[in-house]
Amino acid sequence: MNDKEILHIIKTNDQDEINSLFSQACKVREEHYGKNIYLRCLIEISNYCKNDCYYCGIRCSNSKLERYRLTPEEILNCCRAGDKLGLKTFVLQGGEDPWFTGQRVSEILSGIKQEFPSHAITLSIGERSAADYELFFRCGANRYLLRHETASSSHYETLHPSTMTLANRKLCLYNLKKTGYQVGAGFMVGTPYQTPECLLEDLRFMEELQPHMAGIGPFLPQKDTPFGNLQPGDINLCLKMLAMCRILLPRSLIPATTAMETIAPNGRELALKAGANVIMPNLTPMSAKKLYSIYDNKAAGLPEPADNLLKLKEMITGAGFLPDMSRGDAK
Ligand code: 5AD
């Protein structure tokens, strides 16, 4: 797709055109992954964060938020609960919490690997040194999620304080790739000051980086942040971006995100039909899950993980896809 075609899709409201984009995206996914939708065990390990991103509810300046941090034993127990349900990827996600030193993360990874040697571990704990990334990889982490958020550096500056730069974000992503991780990048749709040209840059950056995974979700306001009164992103634009991402990165693993489900009651199903092929049921203990409020009204799913998983599998099957409980590495 050339720039003109991409910008046209971003701007169009023509439903026939949009439907044909979605069916093309589904065809591309099917060529590589069939109808399989991979399930992951998501564990939100901490809502402490040293960063101050203007859009994010767990930013350090949010003094209204009650903070929590799972202990290594609690994290291991979440993995056990996920394994019992048959999940074979553990995703450890959290704010940039200085308590999780290289040493502590390594110990947690080693503990998980010892008990579950054949499961995949995905980390999503932000920007770290190249040395830390190498250490975590040696201790058994297989994958790393780090959204670039926006690939336009001027736009990046409007969403983050000056202590954070797009250049460093990109450096981290390239370091992760060099280390040997399956890497996930991605961006939000509908953040303040975003233009169609920003979104074009996002897709071009994805093509350049060639990540194994791509996380795309709508911006959602969180009331205790500087962007708390702004409008959320548009689900239709979000779905179009997801579909184009699928077409440009045919073998990527693309989650139907919680943010999608938050903005529309059947948001995840719509994402699957636009080319997504991953769903991440949340196994964080309920008391902590409520505090991992990166945006307002976050879809939480059913309180019982087993019921929740069953319901997700029914949704997947009902939408014409196959729930897949294998590790689901990138092809
Ligand atoms: N709305 C939508 N997504 C958000 N994220 C953080 N804050 C928000 C928000 N207000 C996303 C970021 C981050 C991911 C974990 O959650 O893209 O990388």
mmCIF file of N, CA, C and O in Angstrom, residues 188-262:
data_model
loop_
_atom_site.group_PDB
_atom_site.id
_atom_site.type_symbol
_atom_site.label_atom_id
_atom_site.label_comp_id
_atom_site.label_asym_id
_atom_site.label_seq_id
_atom_site.Cartn_x
_atom_site.Cartn_y
_atom_site.Cartn_z
ATOM 1 N N MET A 188 -1.462 3.749 20.068
ATOM 2 C CA MET A 188 -2.851 4.061 20.380
ATOM 3 C C MET A 188 -3.449 4.855 19.211
ATOM 4 O O MET A 188 -2.735 5.586 18.534
ATOM 5 N N VAL A 189 -4.742 4.708 19.054
ATOM 6 C CA VAL A 189 -5.455 5.426 17.997
ATOM 7 C C VAL A 189 -6.363 6.459 18.653
ATOM 8 O O VAL A 189 -7.138 6.121 19.551
ATOM 9 N N GLY A 190 -6.218 7.699 18.229
ATOM 10 C CA GLY A 190 -7.102 8.739 18.755
ATOM 11 C C GLY A 190 -6.520 9.503 19.925
ATOM 12 O O GLY A 190 -7.257 10.180 20.648
ATOM 13 N N THR A 191 -5.208 9.410 20.114
ATOM 14 C CA THR A 191 -4.584 10.224 21.161
ATOM 15 C C THR A 191 -4.670 11.701 20.728
ATOM 16 O O THR A 191 -4.764 12.000 19.534
ATOM 17 N N PRO A 192 -4.649 12.611 21.704
ATOM 18 C CA PRO A 192 -4.711 14.035 21.359
ATOM 19 C C PRO A 192 -3.597 14.414 20.375
ATOM 20 O O PRO A 192 -2.504 13.855 20.453
ATOM 21 N N TYR A 193 -3.906 15.311 19.497
ATOM 22 C CA TYR A 193 -2.979 15.859 18.486
ATOM 23 C C TYR A 193 -2.572 14.855 17.402
ATOM 24 O O TYR A 193 -1.717 15.142 16.574
ATOM 25 N N GLN A 194 -3.166 13.674 17.409
ATOM 26 C CA GLN A 194 -2.809 12.699 16.360
ATOM 27 C C GLN A 194 -3.455 13.117 15.036
ATOM 28 O O GLN A 194 -4.618 13.503 15.006
ATOM 29 N N THR A 195 -2.682 13.025 13.956
ATOM 30 C CA THR A 195 -3.210 13.331 12.618
ATOM 31 C C THR A 195 -3.146 12.052 11.770
ATOM 32 O O THR A 195 -2.464 11.091 12.149
ATOM 33 N N PRO A 196 -3.836 12.042 10.634
ATOM 34 C CA PRO A 196 -3.713 10.883 9.731
ATOM 35 C C PRO A 196 -2.250 10.604 9.377
ATOM 36 O O PRO A 196 -1.843 9.440 9.266
ATOM 37 N N GLU A 197 -1.463 11.678 9.246
ATOM 38 C CA GLU A 197 -0.042 11.491 8.895
ATOM 39 C C GLU A 197 0.716 10.769 10.015
ATOM 40 O O GLU A 197 1.638 9.997 9.758
ATOM 41 N N CYS A 198 0.326 11.039 11.272
ATOM 42 C CA CYS A 198 0.951 10.311 12.394
ATOM 43 C C CYS A 198 0.677 8.814 12.247
ATOM 44 O O CYS A 198 1.571 7.981 12.431
ATOM 45 N N LEU A 199 -0.558 8.482 11.930
ATOM 46 C CA LEU A 199 -0.937 7.068 11.809
ATOM 47 C C LEU A 199 -0.206 6.393 10.650
ATOM 48 O O LEU A 199 0.190 5.229 10.735
ATOM 49 N N LEU A 200 -0.024 7.155 9.583
ATOM 50 C CA LEU A 200 0.766 6.638 8.456
ATOM 51 C C LEU A 200 2.184 6.327 8.925
ATOM 52 O O LEU A 200 2.740 5.261 8.632
ATOM 53 N N GLU A 201 2.756 7.246 9.701
ATOM 54 C CA GLU A 201 4.113 7.010 10.229
ATOM 55 C C GLU A 201 4.158 5.776 11.124
ATOM 56 O O GLU A 201 5.139 5.038 11.141
ATOM 57 N N ASP A 202 3.070 5.568 11.891
ATOM 58 C CA ASP A 202 3.021 4.381 12.742
ATOM 59 C C ASP A 202 3.131 3.107 11.903
ATOM 60 O O ASP A 202 3.889 2.202 12.237
ATOM 61 N N LEU A 203 2.372 3.058 10.824
ATOM 62 C CA LEU A 203 2.416 1.861 9.976
ATOM 63 C C LEU A 203 3.776 1.701 9.308
ATOM 64 O O LEU A 203 4.302 0.599 9.213
ATOM 65 N N ARG A 204 4.350 2.806 8.872
ATOM 66 C CA ARG A 204 5.668 2.732 8.226
ATOM 67 C C ARG A 204 6.731 2.286 9.228
ATOM 68 O O ARG A 204 7.646 1.535 8.884
ATOM 69 N N PHE A 205 6.603 2.742 10.471
ATOM 70 C CA PHE A 205 7.573 2.296 11.483
ATOM 71 C C PHE A 205 7.412 0.797 11.744
ATOM 72 O O PHE A 205 8.404 0.068 11.892
ATOM 73 N N MET A 206 6.182 0.325 11.786
ATOM 74 C CA MET A 206 5.950 -1.113 11.979
ATOM 75 C C MET A 206 6.604 -1.912 10.855
ATOM 76 O O MET A 206 7.215 -2.951 11.087
ATOM 77 N N GLU A 207 6.487 -1.409 9.634
ATOM 78 C CA GLU A 207 7.098 -2.098 8.501
ATOM 79 C C GLU A 207 8.613 -2.132 8.636
ATOM 80 O O GLU A 207 9.266 -3.111 8.304
ATOM 81 N N GLU A 208 9.166 -1.023 9.123
ATOM 82 C CA GLU A 208 10.618 -0.923 9.267
ATOM 83 C C GLU A 208 11.115 -1.865 10.374
ATOM 84 O O GLU A 208 12.057 -2.619 10.196
ATOM 85 N N LEU A 209 10.425 -1.839 11.497
ATOM 86 C CA LEU A 209 10.851 -2.651 12.649
ATOM 87 C C LEU A 209 10.557 -4.137 12.435
ATOM 88 O O LEU A 209 11.300 -4.980 12.925
ATOM 89 N N GLN A 210 9.502 -4.449 11.719
ATOM 90 C CA GLN A 210 9.064 -5.844 11.538
ATOM 91 C C GLN A 210 8.922 -6.559 12.882
ATOM 92 O O GLN A 210 9.572 -7.576 13.145
ATOM 93 N N PRO A 211 8.040 -6.051 13.749
ATOM 94 C CA PRO A 211 7.830 -6.732 15.022
ATOM 95 C C PRO A 211 7.055 -8.032 14.812
ATOM 96 O O PRO A 211 6.374 -8.196 13.808
ATOM 97 N N HIS A 212 7.179 -8.942 15.786
ATOM 98 C CA HIS A 212 6.429 -10.202 15.714
ATOM 99 C C HIS A 212 4.994 -9.999 16.191
ATOM 100 O O HIS A 212 4.127 -10.804 15.899
ATOM 101 N N MET A 213 4.804 -8.939 17.007
ATOM 102 C CA MET A 213 3.487 -8.686 17.590
ATOM 103 C C MET A 213 3.161 -7.199 17.427
ATOM 104 O O MET A 213 4.071 -6.361 17.402
ATOM 105 N N ALA A 214 1.879 -6.892 17.354
ATOM 106 C CA ALA A 214 1.473 -5.492 17.174
ATOM 107 C C ALA A 214 0.245 -5.201 18.021
ATOM 108 O O ALA A 214 -0.815 -5.792 17.806
ATOM 109 N N GLY A 215 0.403 -4.300 18.979
ATOM 110 C CA GLY A 215 -0.711 -3.941 19.864
ATOM 111 C C GLY A 215 -1.318 -2.607 19.445
ATOM 112 O O GLY A 215 -0.615 -1.590 19.411
ATOM 113 N N ILE A 216 -2.596 -2.632 19.120
ATOM 114 C CA ILE A 216 -3.273 -1.404 18.680
ATOM 115 C C ILE A 216 -4.576 -1.264 19.456
ATOM 116 O O ILE A 216 -5.351 -2.205 19.549
ATOM 117 N N GLY A 217 -4.775 -0.092 20.033
ATOM 118 C CA GLY A 217 -6.025 0.112 20.770
ATOM 119 C C GLY A 217 -6.396 1.576 20.769
ATOM 120 O O GLY A 217 -5.548 2.443 20.514
ATOM 121 N N PRO A 218 -7.657 1.875 21.043
ATOM 122 C CA PRO A 218 -8.082 3.275 21.079
ATOM 123 C C PRO A 218 -7.551 3.977 22.326
ATOM 124 O O PRO A 218 -7.415 3.352 23.386
ATOM 125 N N PHE A 219 -7.265 5.258 22.203
ATOM 126 C CA PHE A 219 -7.004 6.085 23.392
ATOM 127 C C PHE A 219 -8.318 6.186 24.173
ATOM 128 O O PHE A 219 -9.381 6.375 23.594
ATOM 129 N N LEU A 220 -8.219 6.026 25.499
ATOM 130 C CA LEU A 220 -9.381 6.179 26.374
ATOM 131 C C LEU A 220 -8.995 7.114 27.502
ATOM 132 O O LEU A 220 -7.933 6.939 28.121
ATOM 133 N N PRO A 221 -9.805 8.138 27.774
ATOM 134 C CA PRO A 221 -9.419 9.082 28.823
ATOM 135 C C PRO A 221 -9.456 8.438 30.208
ATOM 136 O O PRO A 221 -10.264 7.547 30.465
ATOM 137 N N GLN A 222 -8.564 8.881 31.067
ATOM 138 C CA GLN A 222 -8.577 8.476 32.471
ATOM 139 C C GLN A 222 -8.720 9.768 33.262
ATOM 140 O O GLN A 222 -7.932 10.695 33.075
ATOM 141 N N LYS A 223 -9.698 9.833 34.113
ATOM 142 C CA LYS A 223 -10.133 11.120 34.689
ATOM 143 C C LYS A 223 -9.057 11.846 35.491
ATOM 144 O O LYS A 223 -9.088 13.067 35.570
ATOM 145 N N ASP A 224 -8.116 11.158 36.059
ATOM 146 C CA ASP A 224 -7.101 11.815 36.880
ATOM 147 C C ASP A 224 -5.800 12.111 36.128
ATOM 148 O O ASP A 224 -4.728 12.186 36.725
ATOM 149 N N THR A 225 -5.910 12.225 34.812
ATOM 150 C CA THR A 225 -4.742 12.566 33.994
ATOM 151 C C THR A 225 -4.998 13.899 33.281
ATOM 152 O O THR A 225 -6.147 14.334 33.187
ATOM 153 N N PRO A 226 -3.940 14.531 32.742
ATOM 154 C CA PRO A 226 -4.136 15.786 32.006
ATOM 155 C C PRO A 226 -5.078 15.635 30.812
ATOM 156 O O PRO A 226 -5.665 16.614 30.367
ATOM 157 N N PHE A 227 -5.229 14.421 30.260
ATOM 158 C CA PHE A 227 -6.110 14.212 29.107
ATOM 159 C C PHE A 227 -7.482 13.663 29.515
ATOM 160 O O PHE A 227 -8.243 13.182 28.676
ATOM 161 N N GLY A 228 -7.771 13.774 30.808
ATOM 162 C CA GLY A 228 -8.972 13.137 31.364
ATOM 163 C C GLY A 228 -10.298 13.586 30.793
ATOM 164 O O GLY A 228 -11.276 12.841 30.849
ATOM 165 N N ASN A 229 -10.340 14.818 30.234
ATOM 166 C CA ASN A 229 -11.623 15.312 29.718
ATOM 167 C C ASN A 229 -11.751 15.161 28.212
ATOM 168 O O ASN A 229 -12.721 15.626 27.627
ATOM 169 N N LEU A 230 -10.789 14.524 27.585
ATOM 170 C CA LEU A 230 -10.801 14.464 26.114
ATOM 171 C C LEU A 230 -11.609 13.271 25.606
ATOM 172 O O LEU A 230 -11.960 12.372 26.361
ATOM 173 N N GLN A 231 -11.916 13.329 24.303
ATOM 174 C CA GLN A 231 -12.717 12.276 23.669
ATOM 175 C C GLN A 231 -11.884 11.009 23.463
ATOM 176 O O GLN A 231 -10.695 11.100 23.168
ATOM 177 N N PRO A 232 -12.524 9.853 23.573
ATOM 178 C CA PRO A 232 -11.791 8.614 23.261
ATOM 179 C C PRO A 232 -11.546 8.472 21.761
ATOM 180 O O PRO A 232 -12.160 9.179 20.962
ATOM 181 N N GLY A 233 -10.665 7.558 21.406
ATOM 182 C CA GLY A 233 -10.408 7.264 19.985
ATOM 183 C C GLY A 233 -11.632 6.626 19.350
ATOM 184 O O GLY A 233 -12.548 6.177 20.042
ATOM 185 N N ASP A 234 -11.612 6.586 18.029
ATOM 186 C CA ASP A 234 -12.750 6.065 17.274
ATOM 187 C C ASP A 234 -12.513 4.584 16.969
ATOM 188 O O ASP A 234 -11.472 4.210 16.410
ATOM 189 N N ILE A 235 -13.493 3.751 17.332
ATOM 190 C CA ILE A 235 -13.299 2.306 17.142
ATOM 191 C C ILE A 235 -13.141 1.938 15.674
ATOM 192 O O ILE A 235 -12.334 1.070 15.322
ATOM 193 N N ASN A 236 -13.866 2.627 14.807
ATOM 194 C CA ASN A 236 -13.774 2.274 13.383
ATOM 195 C C ASN A 236 -12.393 2.586 12.810
ATOM 196 O O ASN A 236 -11.831 1.791 12.058
ATOM 197 N N LEU A 237 -11.848 3.718 13.229
ATOM 198 C CA LEU A 237 -10.488 4.055 12.790
ATOM 199 C C LEU A 237 -9.494 3.033 13.349
ATOM 200 O O LEU A 237 -8.563 2.590 12.677
ATOM 201 N N CYS A 238 -9.741 2.642 14.575
ATOM 202 C CA CYS A 238 -8.878 1.663 15.225
ATOM 203 C C CYS A 238 -8.892 0.335 14.461
ATOM 204 O O CYS A 238 -7.841 -0.275 14.222
ATOM 205 N N LEU A 239 -10.076 -0.103 14.073
ATOM 206 C CA LEU A 239 -10.208 -1.364 13.333
ATOM 207 C C LEU A 239 -9.537 -1.262 11.959
ATOM 208 O O LEU A 239 -8.892 -2.217 11.506
ATOM 209 N N LYS A 240 -9.647 -0.100 11.338
ATOM 210 C CA LYS A 240 -8.991 0.071 10.035
ATOM 211 C C LYS A 240 -7.468 -0.001 10.183
ATOM 212 O O LYS A 240 -6.784 -0.610 9.362
ATOM 213 N N MET A 241 -6.954 0.604 11.257
ATOM 214 C CA MET A 241 -5.502 0.565 11.495
ATOM 215 C C MET A 241 -5.038 -0.866 11.753
ATOM 216 O O MET A 241 -3.999 -1.302 11.273
ATOM 217 N N LEU A 242 -5.855 -1.591 12.525
ATOM 218 C CA LEU A 242 -5.518 -2.990 12.818
ATOM 219 C C LEU A 242 -5.474 -3.806 11.523
ATOM 220 O O LEU A 242 -4.533 -4.569 11.278
ATOM 221 N N ALA A 243 -6.483 -3.613 10.684
ATOM 222 C CA ALA A 243 -6.554 -4.366 9.430
ATOM 223 C C ALA A 243 -5.362 -4.043 8.526
ATOM 224 O O ALA A 243 -4.754 -4.943 7.928
ATOM 225 N N MET A 244 -4.994 -2.766 8.452
ATOM 226 C CA MET A 244 -3.848 -2.403 7.605
ATOM 227 C C MET A 244 -2.553 -2.976 8.167
ATOM 228 O O MET A 244 -1.668 -3.404 7.429
ATOM 229 N N CYS A 245 -2.474 -2.998 9.486
ATOM 230 C CA CYS A 245 -1.292 -3.572 10.135
ATOM 231 C C CYS A 245 -1.183 -5.063 9.785
ATOM 232 O O CYS A 245 -0.097 -5.558 9.475
ATOM 233 N N ARG A 246 -2.300 -5.772 9.817
ATOM 234 C CA ARG A 246 -2.318 -7.193 9.438
ATOM 235 C C ARG A 246 -1.828 -7.392 8.014
ATOM 236 O O ARG A 246 -1.047 -8.289 7.731
ATOM 237 N N ILE A 247 -2.277 -6.513 7.112
ATOM 238 C CA ILE A 247 -1.908 -6.665 5.704
ATOM 239 C C ILE A 247 -0.416 -6.359 5.498
ATOM 240 O O ILE A 247 0.278 -7.038 4.763
ATOM 241 N N LEU A 248 0.091 -5.377 6.228
ATOM 242 C CA LEU A 248 1.499 -5.006 6.089
ATOM 243 C C LEU A 248 2.428 -5.967 6.818
ATOM 244 O O LEU A 248 3.585 -6.130 6.445
ATOM 245 N N LEU A 249 1.937 -6.609 7.877
ATOM 246 C CA LEU A 249 2.734 -7.576 8.647
ATOM 247 C C LEU A 249 1.944 -8.890 8.727
ATOM 248 O O LEU A 249 1.370 -9.219 9.766
ATOM 249 N N PRO A 250 1.929 -9.636 7.626
ATOM 250 C CA PRO A 250 1.026 -10.794 7.532
ATOM 251 C C PRO A 250 1.209 -11.832 8.645
ATOM 252 O O PRO A 250 0.254 -12.452 9.079
ATOM 253 N N ARG A 251 2.457 -12.029 9.108
ATOM 254 C CA ARG A 251 2.707 -13.080 10.101
ATOM 255 C C ARG A 251 2.668 -12.584 11.539
ATOM 256 O O ARG A 251 3.059 -13.307 12.459
ATOM 257 N N SER A 252 2.217 -11.367 11.742
ATOM 258 C CA SER A 252 2.265 -10.838 13.108
ATOM 259 C C SER A 252 1.138 -11.394 13.962
ATOM 260 O O SER A 252 0.127 -11.881 13.460
ATOM 261 N N LEU A 253 1.368 -11.348 15.265
ATOM 262 C CA LEU A 253 0.350 -11.717 16.244
ATOM 263 C C LEU A 253 -0.245 -10.409 16.745
ATOM 264 O O LEU A 253 0.476 -9.553 17.271
ATOM 265 N N ILE A 254 -1.534 -10.250 16.557
ATOM 266 C CA ILE A 254 -2.193 -8.976 16.878
ATOM 267 C C ILE A 254 -3.313 -9.230 17.880
ATOM 268 O O ILE A 254 -4.251 -9.969 17.570
ATOM 269 N N PRO A 255 -3.211 -8.668 19.072
ATOM 270 C CA PRO A 255 -4.274 -8.913 20.048
ATOM 271 C C PRO A 255 -5.537 -8.085 19.788
ATOM 272 O O PRO A 255 -5.462 -6.951 19.314
ATOM 273 N N ALA A 256 -6.663 -8.696 20.104
ATOM 274 C CA ALA A 256 -7.921 -7.953 20.238
ATOM 275 C C ALA A 256 -7.870 -7.429 21.667
ATOM 276 O O ALA A 256 -8.028 -8.170 22.624
ATOM 277 N N THR A 257 -7.585 -6.140 21.817
ATOM 278 C CA THR A 257 -7.192 -5.599 23.126
ATOM 279 C C THR A 257 -8.380 -5.313 24.048
ATOM 280 O O THR A 257 -9.517 -5.164 23.609
ATOM 281 N N THR A 258 -8.049 -5.223 25.330
ATOM 282 C CA THR A 258 -9.041 -4.847 26.338
ATOM 283 C C THR A 258 -9.604 -3.463 26.041
ATOM 284 O O THR A 258 -10.789 -3.202 26.264
ATOM 285 N N ALA A 259 -8.756 -2.567 25.528
ATOM 286 C CA ALA A 259 -9.220 -1.213 25.213
ATOM 287 C C ALA A 259 -10.329 -1.268 24.156
ATOM 288 O O ALA A 259 -11.289 -0.498 24.210
ATOM 289 N N MET A 260 -10.211 -2.189 23.208
ATOM 290 C CA MET A 260 -11.256 -2.368 22.179
ATOM 291 C C MET A 260 -12.575 -2.778 22.834
ATOM 292 O O MET A 260 -13.647 -2.309 22.466
ATOM 293 N N GLU A 261 -12.444 -3.706 23.793
ATOM 294 C CA GLU A 261 -13.636 -4.214 24.478
ATOM 295 C C GLU A 261 -14.244 -3.128 25.364
ATOM 296 O O GLU A 261 -15.444 -3.111 25.613
ATOM 297 N N THR A 262 -13.403 -2.228 25.848
ATOM 298 C CA THR A 262 -13.880 -1.153 26.714
ATOM 299 C C THR A 262 -14.668 -0.112 25.922
ATOM 300 O O THR A 262 -15.657 0.424 26.409
#
